[in-house]
CSV table of C-alpha atoms in Angstrom, one decimal:
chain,number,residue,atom,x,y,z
A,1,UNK,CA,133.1,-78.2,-162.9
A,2,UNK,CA,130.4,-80.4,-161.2
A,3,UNK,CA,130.0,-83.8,-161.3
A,4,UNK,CA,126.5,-84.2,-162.9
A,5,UNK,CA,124.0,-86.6,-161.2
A,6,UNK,CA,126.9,-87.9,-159.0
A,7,UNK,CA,125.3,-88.9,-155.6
A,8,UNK,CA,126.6,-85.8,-153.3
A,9,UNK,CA,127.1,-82.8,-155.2
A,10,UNK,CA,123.8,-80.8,-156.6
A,11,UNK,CA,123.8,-80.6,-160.2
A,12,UNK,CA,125.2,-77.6,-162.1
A,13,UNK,CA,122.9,-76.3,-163.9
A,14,UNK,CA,123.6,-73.2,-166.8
A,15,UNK,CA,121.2,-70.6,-165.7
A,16,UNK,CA,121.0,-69.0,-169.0
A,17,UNK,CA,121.1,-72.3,-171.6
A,18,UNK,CA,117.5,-73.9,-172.1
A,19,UNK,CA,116.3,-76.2,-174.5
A,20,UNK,CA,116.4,-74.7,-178.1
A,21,UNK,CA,112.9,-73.4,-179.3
A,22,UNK,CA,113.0,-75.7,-182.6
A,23,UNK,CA,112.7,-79.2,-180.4
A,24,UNK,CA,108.9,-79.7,-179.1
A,25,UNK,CA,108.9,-80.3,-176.0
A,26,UNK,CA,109.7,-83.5,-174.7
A,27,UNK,CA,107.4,-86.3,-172.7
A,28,UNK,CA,110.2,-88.0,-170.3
A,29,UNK,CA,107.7,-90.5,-168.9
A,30,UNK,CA,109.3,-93.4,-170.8
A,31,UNK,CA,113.3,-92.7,-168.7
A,32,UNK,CA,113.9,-95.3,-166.2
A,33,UNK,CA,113.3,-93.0,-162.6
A,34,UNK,CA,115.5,-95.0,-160.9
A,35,UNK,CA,118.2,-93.3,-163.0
A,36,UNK,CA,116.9,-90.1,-164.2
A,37,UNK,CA,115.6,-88.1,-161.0
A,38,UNK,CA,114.1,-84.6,-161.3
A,39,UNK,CA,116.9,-83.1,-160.4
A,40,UNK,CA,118.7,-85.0,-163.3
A,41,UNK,CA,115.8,-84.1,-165.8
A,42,UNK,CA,116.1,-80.0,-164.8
A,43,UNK,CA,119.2,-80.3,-165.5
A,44,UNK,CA,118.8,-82.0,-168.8
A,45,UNK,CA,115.8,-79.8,-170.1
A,46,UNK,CA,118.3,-76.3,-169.0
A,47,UNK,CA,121.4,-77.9,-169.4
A,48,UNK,CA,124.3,-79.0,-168.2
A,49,UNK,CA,127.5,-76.8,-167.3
A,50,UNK,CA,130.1,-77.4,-170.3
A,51,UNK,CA,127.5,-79.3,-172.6
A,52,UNK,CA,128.8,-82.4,-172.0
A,53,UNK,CA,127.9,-85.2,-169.0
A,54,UNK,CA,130.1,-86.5,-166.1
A,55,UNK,CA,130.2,-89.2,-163.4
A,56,UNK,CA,127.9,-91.4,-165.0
A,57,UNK,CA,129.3,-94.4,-165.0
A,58,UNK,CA,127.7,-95.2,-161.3
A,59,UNK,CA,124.3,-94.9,-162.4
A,60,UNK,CA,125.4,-97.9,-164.9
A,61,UNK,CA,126.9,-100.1,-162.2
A,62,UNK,CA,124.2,-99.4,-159.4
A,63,UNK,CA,121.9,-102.4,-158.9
A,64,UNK,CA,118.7,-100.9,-159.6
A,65,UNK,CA,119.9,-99.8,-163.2
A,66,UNK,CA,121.2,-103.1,-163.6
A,67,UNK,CA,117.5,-104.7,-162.4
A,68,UNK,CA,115.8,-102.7,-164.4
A,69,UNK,CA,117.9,-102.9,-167.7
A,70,UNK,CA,117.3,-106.9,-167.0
A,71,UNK,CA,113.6,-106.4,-167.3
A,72,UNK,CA,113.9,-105.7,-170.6
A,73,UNK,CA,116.2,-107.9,-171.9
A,74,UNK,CA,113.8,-111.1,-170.4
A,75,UNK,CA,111.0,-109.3,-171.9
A,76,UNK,CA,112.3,-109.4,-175.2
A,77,UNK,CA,113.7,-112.7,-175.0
A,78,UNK,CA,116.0,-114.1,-177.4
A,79,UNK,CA,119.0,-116.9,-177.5
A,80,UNK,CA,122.1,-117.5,-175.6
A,81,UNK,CA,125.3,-115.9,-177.1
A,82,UNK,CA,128.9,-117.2,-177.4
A,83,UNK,CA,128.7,-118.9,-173.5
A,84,UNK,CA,125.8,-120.8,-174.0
A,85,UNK,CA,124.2,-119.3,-170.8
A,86,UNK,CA,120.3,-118.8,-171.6
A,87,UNK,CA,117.9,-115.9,-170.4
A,88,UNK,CA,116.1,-118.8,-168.6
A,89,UNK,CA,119.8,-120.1,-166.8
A,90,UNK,CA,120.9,-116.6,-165.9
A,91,UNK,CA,117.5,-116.2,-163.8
A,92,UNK,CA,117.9,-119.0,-162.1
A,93,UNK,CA,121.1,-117.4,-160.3
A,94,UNK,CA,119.7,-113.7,-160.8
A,95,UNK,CA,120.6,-111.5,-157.7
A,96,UNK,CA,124.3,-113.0,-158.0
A,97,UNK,CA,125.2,-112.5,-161.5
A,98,UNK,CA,123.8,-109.2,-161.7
A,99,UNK,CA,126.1,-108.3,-158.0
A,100,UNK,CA,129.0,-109.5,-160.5
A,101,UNK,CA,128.5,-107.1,-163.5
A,102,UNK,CA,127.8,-104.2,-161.1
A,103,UNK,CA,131.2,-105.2,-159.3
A,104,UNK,CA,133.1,-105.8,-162.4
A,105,UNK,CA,131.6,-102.6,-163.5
A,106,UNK,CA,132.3,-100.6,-160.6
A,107,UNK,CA,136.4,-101.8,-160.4
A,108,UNK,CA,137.0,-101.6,-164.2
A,109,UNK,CA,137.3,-105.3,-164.8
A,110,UNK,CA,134.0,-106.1,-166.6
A,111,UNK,CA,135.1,-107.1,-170.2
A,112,UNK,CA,132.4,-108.0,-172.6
A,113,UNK,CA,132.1,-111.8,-174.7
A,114,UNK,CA,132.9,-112.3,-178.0
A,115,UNK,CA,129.2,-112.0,-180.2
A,116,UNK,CA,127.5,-114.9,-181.4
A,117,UNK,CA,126.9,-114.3,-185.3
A,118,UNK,CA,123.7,-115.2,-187.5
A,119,UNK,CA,122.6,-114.2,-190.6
A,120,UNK,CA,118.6,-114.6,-191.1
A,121,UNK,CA,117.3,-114.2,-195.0
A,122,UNK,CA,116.2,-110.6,-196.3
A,123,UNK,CA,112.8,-110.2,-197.8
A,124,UNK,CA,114.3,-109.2,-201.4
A,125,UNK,CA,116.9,-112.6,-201.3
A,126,UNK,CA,120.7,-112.7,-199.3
A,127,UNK,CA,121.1,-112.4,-195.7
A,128,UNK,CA,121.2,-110.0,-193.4
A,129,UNK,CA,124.0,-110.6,-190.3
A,130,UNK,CA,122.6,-110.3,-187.4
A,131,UNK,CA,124.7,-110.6,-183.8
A,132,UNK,CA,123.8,-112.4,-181.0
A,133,UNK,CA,125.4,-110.9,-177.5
A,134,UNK,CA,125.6,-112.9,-174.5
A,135,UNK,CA,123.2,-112.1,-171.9
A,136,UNK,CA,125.3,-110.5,-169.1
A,137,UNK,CA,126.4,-108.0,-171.9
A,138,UNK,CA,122.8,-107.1,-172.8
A,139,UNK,CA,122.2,-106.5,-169.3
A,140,UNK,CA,125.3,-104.1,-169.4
A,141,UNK,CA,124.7,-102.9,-172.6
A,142,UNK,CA,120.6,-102.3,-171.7
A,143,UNK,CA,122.2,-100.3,-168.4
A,144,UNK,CA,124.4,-98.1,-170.3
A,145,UNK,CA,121.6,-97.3,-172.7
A,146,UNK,CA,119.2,-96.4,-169.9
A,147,UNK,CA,121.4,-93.6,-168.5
A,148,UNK,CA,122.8,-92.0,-171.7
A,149,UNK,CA,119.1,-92.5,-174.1
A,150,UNK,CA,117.8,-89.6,-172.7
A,151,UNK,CA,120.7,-87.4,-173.4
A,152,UNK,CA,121.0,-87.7,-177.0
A,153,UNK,CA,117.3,-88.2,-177.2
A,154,UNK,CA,116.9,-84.4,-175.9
A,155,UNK,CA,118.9,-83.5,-179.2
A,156,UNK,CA,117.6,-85.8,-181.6
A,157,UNK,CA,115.0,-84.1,-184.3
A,158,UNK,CA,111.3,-85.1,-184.8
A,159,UNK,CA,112.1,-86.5,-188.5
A,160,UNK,CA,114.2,-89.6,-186.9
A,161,UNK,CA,111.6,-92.2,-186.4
A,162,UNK,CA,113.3,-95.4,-185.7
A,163,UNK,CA,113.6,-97.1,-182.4
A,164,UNK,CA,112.8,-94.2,-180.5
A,165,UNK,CA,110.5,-93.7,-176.9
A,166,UNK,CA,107.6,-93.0,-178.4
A,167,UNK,CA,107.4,-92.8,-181.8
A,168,UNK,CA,107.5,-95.8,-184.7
A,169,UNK,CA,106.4,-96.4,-188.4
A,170,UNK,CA,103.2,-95.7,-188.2
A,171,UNK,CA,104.3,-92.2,-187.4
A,172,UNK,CA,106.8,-92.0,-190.0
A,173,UNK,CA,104.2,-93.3,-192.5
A,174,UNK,CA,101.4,-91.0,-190.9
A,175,UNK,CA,103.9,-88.0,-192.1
A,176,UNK,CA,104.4,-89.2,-195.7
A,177,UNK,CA,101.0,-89.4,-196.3
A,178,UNK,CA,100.7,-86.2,-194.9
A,179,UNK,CA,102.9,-84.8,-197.0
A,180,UNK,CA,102.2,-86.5,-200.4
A,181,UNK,CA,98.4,-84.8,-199.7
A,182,UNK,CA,100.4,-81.3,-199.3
A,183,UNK,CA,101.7,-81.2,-202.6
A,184,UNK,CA,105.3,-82.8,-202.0
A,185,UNK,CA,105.2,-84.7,-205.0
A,186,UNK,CA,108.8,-85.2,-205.6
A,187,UNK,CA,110.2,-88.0,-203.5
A,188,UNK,CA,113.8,-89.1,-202.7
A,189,UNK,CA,114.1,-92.5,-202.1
A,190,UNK,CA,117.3,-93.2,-200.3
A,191,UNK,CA,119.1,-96.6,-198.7
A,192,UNK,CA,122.4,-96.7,-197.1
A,193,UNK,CA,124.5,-99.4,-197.9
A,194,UNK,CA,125.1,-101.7,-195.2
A,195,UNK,CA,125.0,-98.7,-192.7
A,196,UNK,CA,125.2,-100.7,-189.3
A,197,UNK,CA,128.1,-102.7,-190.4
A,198,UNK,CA,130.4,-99.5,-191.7
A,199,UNK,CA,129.5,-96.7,-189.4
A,200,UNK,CA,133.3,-95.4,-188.8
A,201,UNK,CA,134.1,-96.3,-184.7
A,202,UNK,CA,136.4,-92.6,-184.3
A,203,UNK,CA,133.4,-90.9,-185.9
A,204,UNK,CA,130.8,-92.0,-184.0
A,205,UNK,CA,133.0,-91.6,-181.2
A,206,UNK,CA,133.8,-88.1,-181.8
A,207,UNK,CA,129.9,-87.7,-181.5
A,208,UNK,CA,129.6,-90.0,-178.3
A,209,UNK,CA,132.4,-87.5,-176.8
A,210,UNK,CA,129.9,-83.9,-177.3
A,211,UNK,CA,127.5,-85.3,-175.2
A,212,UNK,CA,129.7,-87.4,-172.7
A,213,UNK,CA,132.6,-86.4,-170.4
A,214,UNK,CA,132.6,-89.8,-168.3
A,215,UNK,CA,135.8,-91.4,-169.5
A,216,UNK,CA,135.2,-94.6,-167.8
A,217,UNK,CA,131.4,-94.6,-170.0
A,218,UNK,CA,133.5,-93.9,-173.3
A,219,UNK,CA,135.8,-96.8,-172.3
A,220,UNK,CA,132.4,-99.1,-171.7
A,221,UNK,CA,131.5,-98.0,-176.1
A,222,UNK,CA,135.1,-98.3,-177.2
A,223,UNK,CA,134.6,-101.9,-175.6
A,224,UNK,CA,131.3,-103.1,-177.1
A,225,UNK,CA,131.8,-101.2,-180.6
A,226,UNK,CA,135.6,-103.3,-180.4
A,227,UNK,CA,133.7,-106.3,-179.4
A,228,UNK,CA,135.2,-109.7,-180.8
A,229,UNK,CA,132.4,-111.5,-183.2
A,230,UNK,CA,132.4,-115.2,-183.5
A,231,UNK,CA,131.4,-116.7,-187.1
A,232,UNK,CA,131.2,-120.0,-187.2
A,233,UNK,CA,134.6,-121.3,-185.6
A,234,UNK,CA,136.2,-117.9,-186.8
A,235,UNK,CA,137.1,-114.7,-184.1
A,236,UNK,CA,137.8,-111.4,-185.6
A,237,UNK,CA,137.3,-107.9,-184.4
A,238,UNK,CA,135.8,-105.3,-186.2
A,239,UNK,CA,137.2,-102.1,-186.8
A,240,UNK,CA,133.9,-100.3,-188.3
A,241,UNK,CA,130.2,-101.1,-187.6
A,242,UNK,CA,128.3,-101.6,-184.5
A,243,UNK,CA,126.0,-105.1,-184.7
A,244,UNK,CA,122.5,-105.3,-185.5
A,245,UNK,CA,121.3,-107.2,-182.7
A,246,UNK,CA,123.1,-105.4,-180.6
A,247,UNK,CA,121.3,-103.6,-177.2
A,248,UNK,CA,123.1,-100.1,-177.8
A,249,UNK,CA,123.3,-100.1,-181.6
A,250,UNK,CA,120.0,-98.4,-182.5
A,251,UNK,CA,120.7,-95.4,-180.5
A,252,UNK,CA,124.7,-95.8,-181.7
A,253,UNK,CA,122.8,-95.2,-185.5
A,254,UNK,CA,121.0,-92.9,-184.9
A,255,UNK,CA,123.4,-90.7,-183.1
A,256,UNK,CA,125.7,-90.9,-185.7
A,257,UNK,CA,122.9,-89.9,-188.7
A,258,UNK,CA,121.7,-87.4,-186.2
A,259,UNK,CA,124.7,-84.6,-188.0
A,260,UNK,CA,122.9,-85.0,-191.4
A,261,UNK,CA,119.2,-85.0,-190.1
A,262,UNK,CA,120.4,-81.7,-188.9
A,263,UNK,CA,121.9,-80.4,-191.5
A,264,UNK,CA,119.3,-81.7,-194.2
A,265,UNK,CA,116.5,-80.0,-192.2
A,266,UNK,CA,118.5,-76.9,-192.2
A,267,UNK,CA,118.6,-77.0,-195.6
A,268,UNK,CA,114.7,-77.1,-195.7
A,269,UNK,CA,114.3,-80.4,-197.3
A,270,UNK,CA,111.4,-82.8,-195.6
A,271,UNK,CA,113.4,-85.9,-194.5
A,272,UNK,CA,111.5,-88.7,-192.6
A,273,UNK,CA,114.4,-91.2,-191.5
A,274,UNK,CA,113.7,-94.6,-189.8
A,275,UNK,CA,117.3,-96.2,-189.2
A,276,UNK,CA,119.2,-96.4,-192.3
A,277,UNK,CA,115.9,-96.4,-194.6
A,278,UNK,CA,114.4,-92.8,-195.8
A,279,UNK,CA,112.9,-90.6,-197.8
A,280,UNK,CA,113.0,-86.8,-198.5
A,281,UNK,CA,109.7,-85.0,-199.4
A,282,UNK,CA,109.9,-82.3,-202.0
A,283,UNK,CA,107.7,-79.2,-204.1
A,284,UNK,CA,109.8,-79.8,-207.4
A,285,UNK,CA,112.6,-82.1,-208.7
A,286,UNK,CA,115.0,-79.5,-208.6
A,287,UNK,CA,114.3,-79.0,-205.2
A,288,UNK,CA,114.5,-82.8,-205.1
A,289,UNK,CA,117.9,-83.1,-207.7
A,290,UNK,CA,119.8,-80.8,-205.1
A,291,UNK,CA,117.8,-82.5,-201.5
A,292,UNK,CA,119.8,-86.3,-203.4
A,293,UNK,CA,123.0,-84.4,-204.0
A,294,UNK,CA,123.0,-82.8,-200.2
A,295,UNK,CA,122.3,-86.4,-198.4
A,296,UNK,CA,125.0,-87.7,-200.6
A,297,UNK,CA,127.7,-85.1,-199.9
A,298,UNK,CA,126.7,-85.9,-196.3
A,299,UNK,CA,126.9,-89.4,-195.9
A,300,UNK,CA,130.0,-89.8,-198.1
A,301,UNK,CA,131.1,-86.8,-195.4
A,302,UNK,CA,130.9,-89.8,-192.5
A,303,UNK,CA,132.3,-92.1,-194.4
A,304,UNK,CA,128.9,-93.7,-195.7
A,305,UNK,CA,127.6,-94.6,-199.1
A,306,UNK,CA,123.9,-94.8,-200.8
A,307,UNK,CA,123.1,-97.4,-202.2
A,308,UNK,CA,123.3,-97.2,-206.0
A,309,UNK,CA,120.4,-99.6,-206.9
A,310,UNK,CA,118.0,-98.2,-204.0
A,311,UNK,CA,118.1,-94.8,-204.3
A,312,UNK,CA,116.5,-93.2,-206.8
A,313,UNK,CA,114.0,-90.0,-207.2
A,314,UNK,CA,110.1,-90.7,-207.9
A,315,UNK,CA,107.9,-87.9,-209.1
A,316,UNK,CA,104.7,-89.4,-208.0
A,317,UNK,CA,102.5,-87.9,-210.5
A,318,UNK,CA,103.8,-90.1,-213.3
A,319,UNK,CA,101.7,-92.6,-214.1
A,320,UNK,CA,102.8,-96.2,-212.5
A,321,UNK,CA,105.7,-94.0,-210.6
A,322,UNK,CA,105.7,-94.9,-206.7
A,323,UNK,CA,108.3,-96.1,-204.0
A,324,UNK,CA,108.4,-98.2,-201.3
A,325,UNK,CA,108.6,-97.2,-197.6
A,326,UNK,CA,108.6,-99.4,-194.3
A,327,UNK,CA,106.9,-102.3,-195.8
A,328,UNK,CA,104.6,-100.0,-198.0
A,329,UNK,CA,104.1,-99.0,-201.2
A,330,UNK,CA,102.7,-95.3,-202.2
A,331,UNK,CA,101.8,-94.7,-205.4
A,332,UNK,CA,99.0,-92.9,-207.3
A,333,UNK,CA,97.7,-90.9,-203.8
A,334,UNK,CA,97.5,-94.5,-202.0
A,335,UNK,CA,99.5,-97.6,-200.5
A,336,UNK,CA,99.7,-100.6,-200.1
A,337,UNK,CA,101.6,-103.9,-198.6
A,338,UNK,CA,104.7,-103.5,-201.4
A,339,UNK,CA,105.5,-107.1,-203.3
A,340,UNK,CA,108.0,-107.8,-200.1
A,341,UNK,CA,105.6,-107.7,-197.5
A,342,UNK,CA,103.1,-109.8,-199.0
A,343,UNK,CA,105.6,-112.2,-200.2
A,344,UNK,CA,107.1,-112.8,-196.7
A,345,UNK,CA,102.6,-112.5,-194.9
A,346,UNK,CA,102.8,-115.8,-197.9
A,347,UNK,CA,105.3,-117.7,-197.1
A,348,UNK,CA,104.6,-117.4,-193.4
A,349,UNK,CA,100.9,-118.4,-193.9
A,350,UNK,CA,101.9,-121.3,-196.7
A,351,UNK,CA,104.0,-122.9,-193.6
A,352,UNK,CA,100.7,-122.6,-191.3
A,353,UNK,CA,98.6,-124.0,-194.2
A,354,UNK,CA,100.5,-127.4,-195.8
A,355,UNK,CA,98.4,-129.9,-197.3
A,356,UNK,CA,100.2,-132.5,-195.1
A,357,UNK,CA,99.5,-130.4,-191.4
A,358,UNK,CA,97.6,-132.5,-188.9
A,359,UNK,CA,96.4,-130.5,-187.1
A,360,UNK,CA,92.3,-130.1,-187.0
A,361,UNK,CA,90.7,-127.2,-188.9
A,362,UNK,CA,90.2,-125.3,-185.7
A,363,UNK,CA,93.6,-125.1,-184.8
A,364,UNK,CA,95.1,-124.3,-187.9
A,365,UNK,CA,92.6,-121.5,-188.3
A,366,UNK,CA,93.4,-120.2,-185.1
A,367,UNK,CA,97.5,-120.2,-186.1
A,368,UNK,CA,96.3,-118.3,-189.3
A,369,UNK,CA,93.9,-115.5,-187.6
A,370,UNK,CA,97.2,-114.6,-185.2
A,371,UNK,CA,99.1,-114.4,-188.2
A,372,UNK,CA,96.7,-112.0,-189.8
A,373,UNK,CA,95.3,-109.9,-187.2
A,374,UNK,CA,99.0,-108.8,-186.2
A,375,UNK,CA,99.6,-108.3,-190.0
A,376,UNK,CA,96.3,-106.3,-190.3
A,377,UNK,CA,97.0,-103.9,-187.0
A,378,UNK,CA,100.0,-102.5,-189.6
A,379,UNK,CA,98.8,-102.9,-192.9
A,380,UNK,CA,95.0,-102.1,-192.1
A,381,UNK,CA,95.4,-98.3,-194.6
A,382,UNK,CA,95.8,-100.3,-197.8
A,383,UNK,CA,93.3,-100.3,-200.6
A,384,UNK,CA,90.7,-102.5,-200.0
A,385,UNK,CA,91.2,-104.8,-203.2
A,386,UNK,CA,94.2,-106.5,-201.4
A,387,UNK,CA,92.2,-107.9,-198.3
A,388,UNK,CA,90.0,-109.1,-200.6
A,389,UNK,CA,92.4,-111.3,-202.9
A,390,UNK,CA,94.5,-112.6,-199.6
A,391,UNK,CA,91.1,-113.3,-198.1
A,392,UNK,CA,90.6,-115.5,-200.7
A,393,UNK,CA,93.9,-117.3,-201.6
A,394,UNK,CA,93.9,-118.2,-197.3
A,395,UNK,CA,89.9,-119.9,-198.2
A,396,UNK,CA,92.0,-121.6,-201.3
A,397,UNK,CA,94.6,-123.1,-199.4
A,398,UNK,CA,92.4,-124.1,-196.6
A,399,UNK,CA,90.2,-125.8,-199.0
A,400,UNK,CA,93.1,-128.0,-200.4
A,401,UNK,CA,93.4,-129.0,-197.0
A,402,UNK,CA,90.3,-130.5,-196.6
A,403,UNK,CA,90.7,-131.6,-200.5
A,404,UNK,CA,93.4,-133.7,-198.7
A,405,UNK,CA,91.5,-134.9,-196.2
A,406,UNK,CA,88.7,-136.3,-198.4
A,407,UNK,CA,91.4,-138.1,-201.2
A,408,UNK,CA,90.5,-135.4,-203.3
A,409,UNK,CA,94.1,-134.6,-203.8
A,410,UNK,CA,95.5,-131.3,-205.3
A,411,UNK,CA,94.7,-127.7,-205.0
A,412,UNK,CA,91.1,-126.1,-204.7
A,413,UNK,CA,89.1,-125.9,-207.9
A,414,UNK,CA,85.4,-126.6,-209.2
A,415,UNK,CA,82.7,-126.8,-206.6
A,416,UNK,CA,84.9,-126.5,-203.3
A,417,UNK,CA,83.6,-123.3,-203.2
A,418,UNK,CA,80.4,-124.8,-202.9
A,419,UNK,CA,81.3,-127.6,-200.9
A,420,UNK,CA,83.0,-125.8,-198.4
A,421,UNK,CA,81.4,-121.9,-198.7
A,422,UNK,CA,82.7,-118.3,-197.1
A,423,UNK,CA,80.5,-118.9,-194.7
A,424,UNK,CA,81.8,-121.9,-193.3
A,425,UNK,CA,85.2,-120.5,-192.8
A,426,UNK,CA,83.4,-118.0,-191.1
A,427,UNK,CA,81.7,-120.3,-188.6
A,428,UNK,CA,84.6,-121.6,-187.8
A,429,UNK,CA,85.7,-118.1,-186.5
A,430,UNK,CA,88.5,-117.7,-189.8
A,431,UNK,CA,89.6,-113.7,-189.2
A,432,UNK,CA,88.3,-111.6,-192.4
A,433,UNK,CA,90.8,-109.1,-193.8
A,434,UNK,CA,87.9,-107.6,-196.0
A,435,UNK,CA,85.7,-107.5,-193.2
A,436,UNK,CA,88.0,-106.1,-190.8
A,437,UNK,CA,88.7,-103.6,-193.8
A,438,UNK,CA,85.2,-102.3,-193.8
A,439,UNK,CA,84.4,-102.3,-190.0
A,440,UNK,CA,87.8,-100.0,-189.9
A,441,UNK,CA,86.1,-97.8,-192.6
A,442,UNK,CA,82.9,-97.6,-191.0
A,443,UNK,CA,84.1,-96.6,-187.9
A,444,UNK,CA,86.1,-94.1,-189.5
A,445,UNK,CA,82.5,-92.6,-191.0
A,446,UNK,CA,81.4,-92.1,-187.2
């Protein structure tokens, strides 16, 4: 058998195997080139000899996979893991430290650093953990996802939405709505119970194994999904889950769902997955009784679990009967931003807008609008009565600031409205929610 994409030999491609006629057809702009050449991409699209990928492991170690994986990680920035070394100190000795990983690499002796964990607060109350890698082994970790992506991307299905090339909640949301107009009226609502910190390790290595042949690459997984964790002054290692925070671990979950996206869509049921959040899309609750009994016997089949309080089925029909999905919530042939959402746009806009800032009306307006236009560009398909209200409780707060200001003391009321009018917010360039609503509408009309 060949060794696929090794640096001599011609791939071995399987004249007869192509890519199966229920995948559309896939846009490879987004693979790194320096990895995946066209030789390498004919060979994925027909497919390789044996199913299953060798001699990859040096297109993880080679410097220009290496470069190119630290792109990324400085792009996306974030803090320094268990050795203290920050995105900003790694730079400064760049060309050296990434000769070292692709040395280490390449002779077997690269081991990765315990993880640095967090826990940051959920929307609905607790915490979610949340781990922290050290640079180097995002660097490593962004390599090794650069060369392997595109092979279990070719297999993944069009109803897996999350952290994929190329597609994002928008389209998963897009498809919902979609759907809900066609007459699926029945909707699963399904959660998986701290998914990312159970996934089974010799499961999802049994799927890392169909697709990869390069021992040396399977020892690189065992390594980071083995990977000591540091909480507080306590080291353990994990024997199930792979990190959220972690480089690798988006594609890691959704290569391990992938099994029951398959087998749920060849069942027939509509299922629009993004990570460990989904819904399925059905005609009838029968159809939708036997679509929650299905995912069940599935993920209880990989060693998962549903979560008892957040899955539940909706018939959308009945009056006040909705569910929430990616930060909406549908109900009654609409949506909008669901409790969570404009709970957390609150609090981040009651810290931008204290009574007690000192900073001048100007700048405080300007911290609010980049607050809101970000929060608009995803929540701009919402009825119009919530723009309105939030455009109003922002004019209330900023009018208790200048309450403040003039020893008026307390919260807007009586004639600050007067006093202060919408228009003067307005001159002072205060982004509209309603109004962006409507210009969005009337370009729509166009």
């Amino acid at each position: 058998m060949s060794l696929v994409g090794s640096e001599e030999a011609p791939v071995e491609v399987l004249e007869t195997t192509k890519q199966t006629g229920e995948a559309p057809p896939r846009n490879w702009e987004w693979v790194e080139r320096s990895v995946w050449t066209d030789r390498m991409l004919e060979a994925l699209e027909q497919g390789v000899k044996g199913g299953v990928w060798f001699s990859l492991i040096d297109k993880v170690y080679r410097l220009s996979t290496l470069r190119a994986a630290w792109k990324r990680v400085k792009a996306n920035g974030g803090g320094a893991g268990t050795d203290h070394q920050s995105i900003e100190e790694f730079e400064r000795h760049l060309e050296g430290n990434l000769e070292e990983l692709s040395e280490t690499l390449c002779n077997g002796s690269y081991r990765p650093r315990p993880i640095r964990r967090n826990y940051i607060a959920k929307a609905g109350g607790g915490q979610r953990p949340l781990g922290i890698p050290t640079v180097r082994d995002r660097v490593v970790q962004g390599a090794l996802r650069l060369v392997v992506e595109p092979i279990f991307e070719r297999e993944f299905i069009a109803g897996s939405y999350g952290f994929r090339p190329g597609k994002g909640c928008k389209d998963a949301l897009r498809e919902v709505e979609q759907l809900l107009k066609d007459g699926y009226g029945y909707v699963v609502d399904a959660d998986l119970k701290s998914y990312f910190d159970t996934i089974p390790h010799d499961l999802l290595q049994e799927e890392l194994r169909k697709q990869i042949a390069d021992g040396r690459v399977m020892d690189l997984f065992e390594a980071f999904l083995k990977q000591d964790i540091l909480e507080d002054l306590a080291l353990w290692t994990p024997e199930e889950g792979t990190p959220q925070g972690a480089v690798i671990s988006p594609l890691l979950a959704n290569l391990y769902l992938h099994p029951v996206d398959v087998a749920v869509a060849a069942a027939g049921y509509r299922m629009i997955r993004y990570a460990d959040d989904f819904v399925i899309m059905c005609r009838s609750r029968k159809e939708a009784e036997e679509a929650l009994e299905r995912v069940r016997e599935l993920t209880q089949a990989r060693g998962l679990s549903l979560h008892p309080e957040k899955t539940r089925l909706v018939a959308v029909a009945d009056s006040g009967a909705g569910f929430d999905f990616l930060g909406y919530h549908f109900e009654a042939g609409t949506r909008w931003p669901r409790k969570k959402s404009l709970a957390k746009l609150k609090d981040t806009l009651r810290q931008k807008t204290r009574r007690s800032n000192g900073h001048s009306l100007a700048t405080i307006i300007q911290e609010v609008n980049q607050t809101l236009m970000g929060w608009f560009g995803y929540f701009k398909h919402s009825r119009k009565w919530v723009f309105r209200r939030l455009d109003q409780w922002i004019r209330r707060r900023l009018r208790s600031i200048l309450r403040e200001r003039k020893h008026r003391g307390g919260i807007s009321r009586g004639y600050d409205h007067i006093r202060w009018p919408n228009k003067f917010f307005q001159d002072l360039g205060l982004f509209s929610l309603d109004m962006a609503h409507q210009s969005l509408l009337q370009s729509l009309k166009r």
